[in-house]
XYZ file of C-alpha atoms in Angstrom:
663
model
C -4.525 18.356 -15.798
C -5.256 20.979 -14.211
C -4.699 24.843 -15.762
C -3.597 27.752 -13.611
C -4.271 31.468 -14.496
C -0.570 32.940 -14.547
C 0.119 35.111 -11.534
C -3.176 35.620 -10.980
C -3.271 36.637 -7.388
C 0.267 37.064 -7.259
C 1.156 40.661 -8.946
C -2.172 41.764 -9.535
C -0.109 44.677 -12.097
C 0.548 42.145 -13.960
C -4.101 41.218 -15.103
C -6.139 42.902 -16.877
C -9.982 42.197 -17.385
C -10.412 41.077 -20.434
C -13.181 42.715 -20.880
C -12.176 46.582 -19.707
C -8.549 46.592 -19.940
C -8.108 49.223 -17.451
C -5.723 49.579 -14.566
C -7.018 47.074 -11.882
C -7.232 49.316 -8.522
C -5.419 49.466 -5.508
C -8.290 47.572 -3.988
C -8.293 45.130 -5.348
C -4.090 44.975 -5.052
C -5.609 44.362 -1.877
C -7.849 41.840 -2.075
C -5.565 39.527 -4.254
C -2.785 40.055 -1.496
C -5.522 38.674 1.356
C -6.247 35.271 -0.582
C -2.009 34.842 -0.581
C -1.328 35.601 2.744
C -4.339 34.281 4.063
C -3.459 30.965 2.387
C -6.444 30.572 0.921
C -6.663 26.735 -0.753
C -4.380 25.992 -3.877
C -6.804 26.742 -6.204
C -8.361 29.852 -4.796
C -4.534 31.626 -5.215
C -3.592 30.248 -8.207
C -6.416 29.844 -10.557
C -8.633 33.315 -10.438
C -10.052 32.156 -13.425
C -12.130 30.105 -11.778
C -15.487 30.293 -11.104
C -15.015 30.022 -7.464
C -12.539 31.583 -7.158
C -14.172 35.331 -8.400
C -16.818 33.949 -5.887
C -14.819 34.979 -3.087
C -12.764 37.874 -4.399
C -15.702 39.085 -5.189
C -16.694 38.473 -1.757
C -13.465 39.681 -0.191
C -13.791 43.196 -2.065
C -17.141 43.401 -0.733
C -16.087 43.339 3.254
C -12.946 45.674 1.747
C -15.031 48.564 0.961
C -17.667 48.603 3.018
C -20.601 48.101 0.574
C -19.003 49.951 -2.027
C -20.166 48.207 -5.469
C -17.730 47.219 -7.864
C -18.022 45.144 -10.764
C -15.635 41.899 -10.457
C -14.572 41.070 -14.556
C -15.637 36.750 -14.951
C -12.458 36.659 -16.648
C -8.844 37.265 -16.487
C -5.898 37.546 -19.226
C -2.055 37.800 -18.973
C 1.258 37.377 -20.394
C 1.432 33.893 -20.148
C 0.363 30.319 -18.623
C 1.365 28.105 -16.329
C -0.006 25.071 -16.225
C 0.915 24.263 -12.177
C 0.846 27.308 -9.637
C 1.727 30.584 -10.652
C 4.393 31.569 -13.420
C 7.669 32.736 -12.318
C 8.464 35.280 -14.229
C 6.289 38.690 -13.873
C 4.869 40.895 -17.147
C 7.891 43.307 -16.655
C 10.296 40.793 -16.542
C 13.364 42.288 -19.429
C 14.255 37.884 -19.708
C 14.853 34.754 -18.616
C 17.317 33.818 -15.669
C 19.063 31.247 -17.819
C 19.967 34.020 -20.954
C 22.846 36.281 -21.221
C 21.109 39.342 -21.883
C 24.535 41.558 -23.104
C 26.089 38.432 -25.084
C 27.797 40.058 -28.474
C 25.411 39.392 -31.226
C 27.084 38.034 -34.910
C 29.908 35.457 -36.550
C 28.464 32.414 -37.919
C 27.601 28.771 -36.050
C 28.328 25.501 -37.656
C 27.124 22.552 -36.660
C 26.425 19.001 -38.166
C 23.377 17.063 -38.810
C 21.673 16.625 -35.409
C 20.088 13.224 -36.473
C 21.176 10.550 -39.060
C 19.435 12.267 -41.878
C 21.657 12.684 -44.338
C 20.150 14.262 -47.476
C 17.167 16.847 -47.591
C 13.694 17.066 -50.112
C 11.845 19.696 -48.235
C 11.454 22.913 -46.468
C 8.240 21.897 -45.151
C 8.571 20.025 -41.808
C 4.631 19.186 -40.891
C 4.301 16.687 -43.704
C 4.602 13.162 -43.345
C 6.430 12.994 -46.563
C 9.908 13.203 -47.705
C 12.687 14.705 -44.916
C 12.492 17.931 -44.062
C 15.781 20.530 -43.559
C 17.654 20.916 -39.868
C 17.139 23.867 -37.885
C 14.057 24.995 -39.588
C 11.409 24.246 -36.335
C 14.169 26.870 -34.040
C 14.908 29.005 -36.348
C 11.826 29.948 -38.663
C 8.709 28.851 -37.213
C 7.252 30.944 -34.113
C 4.347 30.378 -31.795
C 2.023 31.949 -29.712
C 3.681 30.838 -26.227
C 7.191 30.265 -25.645
C 7.842 27.964 -22.928
C 10.692 28.985 -20.163
C 13.172 26.229 -19.252
C 13.461 26.664 -15.793
C 9.723 25.751 -15.024
C 7.563 23.157 -16.336
C 4.482 23.629 -17.916
C 4.766 26.948 -18.085
C 4.909 29.622 -21.238
C 5.066 33.736 -22.088
C 3.749 35.074 -24.464
C 5.755 35.564 -28.170
C 3.118 36.192 -30.558
C 0.211 36.870 -28.680
C 0.736 39.233 -26.005
C -2.222 38.382 -24.645
C -4.269 34.927 -23.189
C -6.916 34.945 -21.773
C -8.626 31.673 -20.702
C -12.330 31.430 -20.300
C -13.806 30.613 -16.670
C -15.327 27.835 -17.187
C -12.149 26.590 -18.731
C -13.646 25.932 -22.216
C -12.018 28.030 -24.889
C -8.873 30.621 -24.895
C -8.667 33.578 -26.565
C -4.527 35.021 -27.966
C -4.969 38.751 -28.091
C -1.894 38.822 -30.883
C 1.092 41.400 -30.776
C 0.903 44.680 -33.031
C 4.426 44.404 -33.855
C 4.395 40.924 -35.420
C 5.382 40.389 -38.772
C 6.401 37.821 -40.498
C 9.259 37.805 -42.615
C 7.802 39.351 -46.335
C 6.669 42.191 -43.984
C 3.258 41.181 -43.665
C 1.760 41.110 -40.616
C 0.230 38.006 -37.901
C -3.556 37.956 -38.233
C -5.664 36.035 -36.783
C -6.715 34.258 -40.071
C -3.065 33.282 -40.071
C -3.570 31.642 -36.665
C -6.358 29.859 -37.741
C -4.992 28.249 -40.857
C -2.470 27.909 -40.088
C -4.195 24.732 -37.251
C -6.033 23.702 -39.975
C -3.026 23.280 -41.824
C -1.408 21.052 -38.839
C -4.991 19.365 -38.629
C -5.115 18.388 -42.468
C -4.728 14.428 -43.345
C -1.061 15.786 -45.239
C 0.350 16.503 -41.779
C 2.105 14.940 -39.072
C -1.051 12.962 -36.892
C 0.339 13.759 -33.474
C -0.696 17.014 -34.298
C -4.408 16.089 -35.073
C -3.948 13.651 -31.929
C -2.625 16.373 -29.200
C -5.459 18.715 -30.576
C -8.012 16.251 -30.714
C -9.890 18.640 -27.497
C -9.856 21.083 -29.461
C -13.967 21.717 -31.197
C -13.068 24.826 -33.155
C -10.875 28.099 -33.360
C -12.649 30.945 -34.315
C -11.442 34.521 -35.643
C -13.140 37.359 -33.077
C -11.003 39.570 -34.554
C -8.391 41.074 -36.723
C -5.865 40.112 -33.804
C -7.579 37.692 -31.840
C -7.713 34.495 -32.201
C -10.539 32.015 -29.812
C -9.905 28.541 -29.582
C -13.415 26.167 -28.640
C -12.188 22.710 -26.449
C -14.875 20.223 -27.235
C -14.129 19.475 -22.700
C -12.185 20.933 -19.832
C -8.173 20.168 -20.340
C -6.614 22.147 -19.008
C -3.272 21.395 -20.663
C -5.560 22.619 -23.635
C -4.245 26.297 -23.594
C -0.098 25.465 -23.811
C -0.998 23.190 -26.304
C -2.228 25.514 -28.944
C -0.075 27.930 -28.188
C 3.053 26.201 -29.312
C 1.451 25.089 -32.219
C 3.999 27.152 -35.015
C 2.277 29.646 -37.077
C 2.969 30.516 -40.682
C 1.316 33.267 -43.786
C -1.052 31.634 -45.960
C 0.891 32.868 -48.866
C 3.088 30.171 -48.347
C 0.796 27.526 -49.790
C -0.478 30.353 -52.328
C 0.695 28.488 -55.835
C 1.767 24.999 -54.017
C -0.487 23.013 -51.575
C 0.741 22.548 -48.454
C 1.320 18.843 -48.830
C 3.455 18.790 -52.573
C 5.345 22.085 -50.834
C 9.205 21.379 -51.438
C 12.135 24.152 -51.787
C 9.361 27.299 -51.756
C 10.989 28.821 -48.929
C 8.981 29.664 -45.223
C 7.031 32.800 -44.903
C 7.188 32.669 -41.260
C 8.351 35.157 -38.497
C 11.297 33.718 -36.876
C 14.057 35.552 -36.740
C 15.693 33.398 -39.454
C 15.910 32.934 -43.182
C 16.916 30.276 -45.884
C 20.492 31.699 -47.662
C 21.358 29.003 -49.374
C 21.074 25.208 -49.366
C 22.418 21.834 -51.311
C 20.168 19.191 -50.273
C 22.661 16.992 -50.471
C 25.755 19.093 -48.192
C 23.299 21.567 -45.771
C 21.977 24.978 -45.308
C 23.079 28.183 -43.898
C 20.011 30.307 -42.068
C 20.571 34.295 -42.264
C 19.679 36.973 -38.971
C 16.734 37.940 -40.659
C 17.436 41.998 -40.024
C 13.923 42.628 -40.020
C 13.099 40.050 -37.452
C 10.158 41.815 -35.351
C 10.930 40.635 -31.531
C 14.346 40.955 -31.186
C 13.544 43.045 -28.697
C 11.129 40.527 -26.670
C 11.589 40.007 -23.300
C 11.231 36.441 -24.520
C 13.601 36.624 -27.206
C 16.730 39.183 -25.537
C 19.823 37.071 -25.161
C 18.559 34.701 -27.172
C 19.851 33.374 -31.646
C 23.047 35.093 -31.138
C 24.348 33.944 -34.704
C 24.574 36.074 -37.461
C 24.146 32.887 -39.580
C 23.728 29.030 -38.771
C 24.979 26.538 -41.000
C 24.251 22.988 -41.481
C 26.482 20.245 -42.282
C 25.526 16.678 -43.438
C 27.831 13.497 -42.585
C 27.595 10.745 -43.376
C 27.967 8.497 -40.982
C 28.534 9.284 -36.996
C 32.457 8.138 -37.315
C 32.688 10.940 -40.142
C 30.546 13.190 -37.845
C 32.943 13.458 -35.224
C 36.399 13.429 -37.000
C 35.380 16.462 -38.704
C 34.558 18.086 -35.972
C 37.857 16.645 -34.501
C 39.297 18.943 -37.854
C 37.310 22.011 -36.928
C 34.918 21.544 -39.886
C 31.852 22.891 -36.888
C 31.804 24.447 -33.982
C 29.549 21.674 -31.243
C 28.687 18.799 -30.950
C 26.543 16.647 -28.711
C 28.104 12.823 -27.689
C 25.481 10.568 -27.512
C 27.982 7.198 -27.275
C 29.703 7.293 -24.175
C 32.360 5.161 -25.452
C 32.748 8.122 -28.053
C 33.293 10.283 -25.049
C 35.391 8.198 -22.648
C 37.781 7.344 -26.029
C 37.198 9.705 -28.978
C 38.189 13.458 -27.132
C 41.304 13.308 -26.960
C 43.865 14.399 -29.047
C 46.289 17.980 -29.162
C 42.987 20.007 -29.678
C 41.598 18.812 -26.640
C 44.719 19.101 -24.403
C 46.027 23.077 -25.723
C 41.739 23.852 -25.047
C 41.158 24.397 -28.785
C 38.346 21.958 -27.808
C 36.430 21.597 -24.831
C 34.319 18.314 -23.412
C 31.925 18.966 -20.646
C 28.809 17.537 -19.134
C 26.237 19.641 -18.991
C 24.006 18.294 -16.222
C 20.239 19.143 -16.803
C 16.691 18.326 -14.717
C 14.505 16.514 -17.724
C 12.832 13.344 -16.829
C 13.905 10.119 -18.085
C 11.464 9.314 -20.820
C 11.589 5.756 -21.966
C 14.289 4.740 -24.210
C 13.861 0.761 -25.518
C 13.107 -1.892 -28.381
C 9.775 -1.458 -29.222
C 8.135 -5.263 -29.860
C 5.552 -4.510 -32.147
C 1.805 -6.405 -30.794
C 0.388 -5.761 -33.586
C 2.388 -9.281 -35.480
C 1.352 -12.207 -33.192
C 4.267 -13.774 -31.939
C 4.545 -10.645 -29.745
C 1.117 -10.568 -28.269
C 1.692 -13.145 -25.331
C 2.698 -11.221 -22.257
C 4.555 -13.759 -21.698
C 6.951 -13.911 -24.693
C 7.436 -10.556 -24.078
C 8.633 -10.648 -20.729
C 11.521 -13.078 -21.771
C 12.438 -10.690 -24.281
C 13.219 -8.282 -21.110
C 15.044 -10.979 -19.003
C 17.705 -11.404 -22.373
C 18.990 -7.969 -22.411
C 21.882 -7.654 -20.062
C 22.150 -3.791 -18.716
C 24.961 -4.422 -16.477
C 26.917 -6.450 -18.635
C 26.571 -3.508 -21.827
C 27.335 -0.878 -18.796
C 30.165 -2.201 -17.818
C 31.616 -3.450 -21.151
C 30.250 -0.710 -23.593
C 29.237 2.335 -21.869
C 32.416 2.671 -19.580
C 29.731 2.621 -16.172
C 27.531 6.240 -17.464
C 24.066 4.715 -17.383
C 21.258 3.779 -15.346
C 18.654 2.016 -15.689
C 15.525 3.383 -16.600
C 12.536 1.425 -14.808
C 9.615 3.884 -15.441
C 7.979 6.075 -18.604
C 8.591 8.686 -16.302
C 12.325 7.977 -14.507
C 14.281 10.618 -12.737
C 10.338 11.877 -12.251
C 8.776 12.091 -9.262
C 5.423 10.983 -11.954
C 7.391 7.273 -11.810
C 5.266 4.361 -9.636
C 8.931 2.700 -8.425
C 8.761 6.188 -6.366
C 5.657 5.168 -3.736
C 7.623 3.810 0.095
C 6.806 0.274 -0.514
C 6.696 -0.331 -4.225
C 2.398 -0.893 -4.278
C 0.305 1.515 -5.490
C -1.009 3.862 -2.908
C -4.602 5.109 -2.285
C -4.897 7.799 -4.708
C -3.402 5.349 -7.080
C -6.432 2.703 -6.048
C -9.649 4.977 -6.767
C -8.206 5.122 -10.451
C -7.094 1.331 -10.764
C -10.042 -0.238 -8.347
C -12.688 0.354 -11.101
C -10.318 -1.376 -13.976
C -9.269 -4.091 -12.021
C -11.148 -6.172 -14.356
C -9.444 -5.243 -16.995
C -5.842 -5.009 -15.859
C -3.264 -8.013 -14.014
C -3.528 -8.813 -11.089
C -0.232 -8.088 -10.282
C -0.898 -4.406 -11.036
C -2.130 -3.956 -7.993
C 1.205 -5.699 -5.708
C 4.005 -4.009 -6.118
C 5.815 -1.949 -9.383
C 8.137 -3.723 -11.882
C 11.476 -4.491 -11.016
C 13.966 -4.486 -14.119
C 15.596 -8.188 -14.245
C 19.468 -7.735 -13.060
C 22.624 -9.457 -13.262
C 24.743 -8.595 -10.751
C 25.377 -11.652 -7.858
C 23.805 -13.422 -6.910
C 21.893 -13.511 -10.079
C 23.229 -13.882 -13.725
C 22.447 -13.967 -17.277
C 21.961 -17.764 -17.107
C 19.509 -16.979 -14.471
C 17.298 -14.641 -16.217
C 17.757 -17.077 -19.647
C 16.351 -20.026 -17.559
C 13.535 -17.599 -16.275
C 13.100 -16.339 -20.078
C 12.714 -20.491 -21.331
C 10.482 -20.898 -18.685
C 7.502 -17.973 -19.775
C 8.574 -19.296 -23.224
C 7.430 -22.184 -22.945
C 3.842 -21.381 -20.732
C 3.051 -19.378 -23.969
C 4.323 -22.052 -26.066
C 7.282 -21.773 -26.905
C 9.608 -24.817 -26.685
C 13.002 -25.432 -28.214
C 13.220 -28.512 -30.762
C 15.338 -29.059 -34.057
C 17.942 -25.973 -33.212
C 15.585 -23.343 -32.439
C 12.150 -22.492 -30.324
C 8.724 -23.293 -32.450
C 5.204 -23.422 -31.079
C 2.788 -25.800 -31.947
C 2.964 -26.072 -35.346
C 6.833 -26.032 -35.842
C 6.653 -22.623 -36.773
C 10.027 -21.077 -35.491
C 10.194 -18.040 -33.525
C 11.622 -15.480 -35.999
C 12.060 -11.348 -36.131
C 13.578 -8.630 -38.069
C 14.785 -6.283 -35.564
C 14.589 -2.683 -37.882
C 18.091 -0.787 -37.058
C 19.166 2.670 -39.045
C 22.917 1.571 -38.693
C 23.726 3.996 -35.654
C 24.832 4.332 -32.155
C 22.451 1.174 -30.733
C 23.968 -1.129 -33.657
C 26.867 -2.643 -30.992
C 24.090 -3.253 -28.535
C 21.539 -4.788 -30.773
C 24.433 -7.000 -31.466
C 25.111 -8.121 -28.035
C 21.337 -8.752 -27.477
C 20.865 -10.925 -30.707
C 23.558 -13.051 -29.060
C 21.267 -14.029 -26.433
C 17.936 -14.077 -27.845
C 19.446 -16.799 -30.045
C 20.946 -18.555 -26.883
C 17.108 -18.757 -26.129
C 16.245 -20.421 -29.819
C 15.005 -17.256 -31.354
C 16.291 -16.399 -34.286
C 16.936 -12.739 -35.348
C 17.065 -10.780 -38.375
C 19.356 -7.025 -37.959
C 18.342 -5.175 -40.753
C 19.735 -1.813 -41.778
C 18.644 0.363 -43.535
C 18.724 4.319 -44.692
C 17.124 6.604 -42.513
C 14.750 8.054 -45.151
C 12.840 4.624 -45.160
C 13.654 3.893 -41.736
C 11.419 6.625 -41.055
C 8.370 5.614 -43.722
C 8.786 2.100 -42.081
C 8.259 3.187 -38.911
C 5.322 5.488 -39.832
C 3.288 2.799 -41.310
C 4.056 -0.178 -38.313
C 6.581 -2.461 -41.342
C 8.646 -3.460 -38.876
C 8.852 -6.012 -36.092
C 11.125 -4.671 -33.096
C 12.965 -0.674 -33.682
C 15.055 0.719 -30.955
C 12.962 4.508 -30.140
C 13.783 7.321 -27.575
C 10.598 8.750 -26.537
C 10.834 12.396 -25.067
C 10.550 13.410 -21.632
C 8.077 15.679 -20.250
C 8.239 17.261 -16.634
C 4.150 17.320 -16.927
C 2.954 15.274 -19.176
C -0.174 16.034 -21.030
C -1.938 14.999 -24.974
C 1.454 13.468 -26.791
C 0.518 10.374 -23.933
C -2.892 10.261 -26.688
C -0.619 9.925 -29.734
C 1.580 7.209 -27.919
C -0.716 4.868 -26.221
C -4.669 5.091 -26.732
C -6.456 2.334 -28.603
C -7.414 5.547 -30.951
C -3.310 6.234 -31.871
C -2.394 2.338 -32.923
C -4.702 2.617 -35.902
C -3.281 6.395 -37.049
C -0.359 5.581 -39.845
C 2.943 8.391 -37.953
C 1.045 7.904 -34.785
C 3.698 7.500 -31.681
C 1.668 4.502 -30.971
C 4.489 1.833 -32.360
C 3.308 -1.050 -29.528
C -0.338 -1.128 -31.642
C -1.295 -0.888 -27.712
C -5.217 -1.067 -27.220
C -6.293 -1.081 -23.821
C -9.508 0.561 -22.544
C -7.303 0.734 -18.992
C -5.138 2.698 -20.968
C -6.263 5.128 -22.705
C -9.507 5.550 -19.700
C -5.853 6.364 -17.305
C -4.548 8.548 -20.032
C -7.803 10.318 -19.747
C -7.577 10.699 -15.680
C -3.565 12.387 -16.476
C -4.869 14.318 -19.141
C -7.691 15.818 -16.374
C -5.963 16.639 -13.167
C -6.909 19.039 -11.292
C -3.457 19.548 -9.970
C -0.411 18.354 -9.404
C -0.748 16.122 -6.921
C -4.116 14.297 -8.570
C -0.589 14.453 -11.885
C 1.186 12.784 -10.303
C -1.124 10.142 -9.141
C -2.507 9.391 -11.999
C 1.490 9.318 -13.569
C 2.096 6.941 -11.468
C -1.469 4.636 -12.097
C -0.323 5.176 -15.911
C 3.667 4.168 -14.696
C 2.017 1.334 -13.185
C -0.436 -0.458 -15.867
C 2.185 0.325 -18.980
C 5.023 -1.334 -16.624
C 3.386 -4.535 -16.017
C 2.361 -4.536 -19.732
C 5.844 -5.339 -20.957
C 5.690 -3.154 -24.127
C 9.330 -2.235 -24.329
C 12.484 -3.764 -23.828
C 14.081 -0.589 -21.035
C 17.018 0.573 -21.801
C 19.122 3.324 -20.009
C 19.402 7.035 -19.419
C 21.961 9.563 -17.436
C 21.350 12.812 -15.947
C 23.348 15.191 -18.120
C 24.411 16.475 -22.026
C 27.863 15.303 -22.563
C 29.062 18.569 -25.508
C 32.456 19.607 -27.321
C 33.174 22.411 -28.713
C 35.238 25.301 -29.801
C 36.774 27.702 -27.202
C 35.468 30.251 -29.793
C 31.872 29.499 -28.244
C 30.186 30.414 -24.482
C 27.212 29.863 -22.806
C 25.416 31.449 -19.921
C 26.615 31.546 -16.419
C 23.233 30.036 -14.978
C 22.459 26.614 -16.820
C 18.787 26.329 -17.212
C 16.891 23.097 -15.610
C 14.830 21.374 -18.906
C 16.717 21.737 -22.022
C 17.776 20.051 -24.956
C 21.408 19.785 -25.695
C 21.208 21.318 -29.458
C 18.300 24.028 -29.100
C 20.021 24.801 -25.826
C 23.055 25.427 -28.018
C 21.444 26.533 -30.913
C 19.124 29.796 -29.291
C 21.356 31.024 -26.143
C 25.024 30.162 -26.833
C 27.599 32.875 -28.719
C 30.875 33.822 -30.493
C 32.663 34.765 -27.340
C 35.372 36.685 -30.193
C 32.762 39.525 -30.765
C 32.336 42.258 -29.021
C 29.912 42.418 -26.320
C 27.260 45.068 -26.422
C 25.936 46.832 -24.350
C 22.233 46.487 -22.846
């Protein structure tokens, strides 16, 4: 993906030569405005740190100044970074548009466990072993850059006040804010950035960090408050990736090695500290009265509560009843049946509790039943296609979901990157340019129309789909005999569906019934959250239900999800065991796209190949967040575009029973 330097030719006052940091003269502004209004190519108008743009910029200067020599700096620094196009917010912006800068601050926000963890045993969210307390990453750990929720792939300085991309795009340098402090009072220095990076790249940390930063060659401390990330190759997303790595102090591990940290409070720079906790019941965070960043534009109107409390509940039923009884303040509901049937009663009728659907523009990502191809029974594509045919989405949506969902038909559903968004369903010229060199490695169907998910809407039926599934299974060597589907050796087709006892249980049960009609034996195994996570990290499962996060601008996370290297890395997102040189090359094409248009083409080509691989039984998605909350809570009038409901509540909401503050 192609990186674009922020607002390089849009508002010149936002730019500072990295070599001198002096004010830019008025004539430079004229030249830069000329580049925009003359409608120069996008690479010139949006990427002035590129060598070609600098040449044209200098040429324009020489013409306008009629021979008066001016030096042209080869590198520019700015207040943020945009992967495609220009940043929305100028350097002197007061706050993000989707926050309320006058929101009253104070009071307590009480939440339930945001996932199915019912206890925790550490305050280190970055290592694989153990279960971290909820809220740590959002409330305690900060990053060099912070994303904007109304732009895709744009970020602004948080710990850093200056980000500089080299002309050859092989490095990025960050300058740290002098006022940035850890919660122990120490300044945040370049050495802390390097130390944090080294710990996250160690084998003690989650392998996802190493995968995302695989193109980082070195981290070099160039001054007390300047640090440079050197890259192995041009990868325009890297400034965003390294800019959003969590930062912490070496003093956190002064007495205990990083991988053995348990309940040592993190020495970090975020707005909250841990007040007290009970590993089996919950944790309380208290706002740090000495928080260094409260007046930053990227923090104004955010984190408005004095305390944030997480209470842990043993199951979803107990959690919902606790909310209705007033034990906590807000809940995000993922079960359509609950939303339709359970959010009723006196407190909803009298307005004490409110339920609202909040629309969003998030890509749908992918949710589905993952087949682990490390297991022999899933290695035949015909078996995988048959298992997909056995899911009756229309019945589920009608009987269980109250018609709330749409079927996923892509790894990038609800996005222009989906292969299904092409006019005739076939690969266009741009896709073919990427796919043709890989033809020998790909099934011929990839070059035809995109995959259409099976349906049971008339004139089709579940019976029709199961007949098709049986034919595919027979082609794979599985035929019905002696009460089961068996291979040539007489072995039955048996596998385990691993579940953590959540909302998918009734869906899995319905799906298993259809598989049994084919003669497939499925053992449903329900386990607790900690063991479930451990088995996923070790790839110790046959089939499992997973949701992969969405992205408006997919990048290095694809390496951790789809590449051959990740398939052999415990803890990676490549749960499928996918090892495909063609997919590896298409992931690289996405990562090295030179424009948004190139990204869309590469994304569609990758999506087309993944869908024709049939590695997952696609589920469904919704284009809104379902949130219920107490009437004492309020949220900004303008919603963000791209957001998670939990993160939005935590960072942007406030109590309306407090006096408003003056701006």
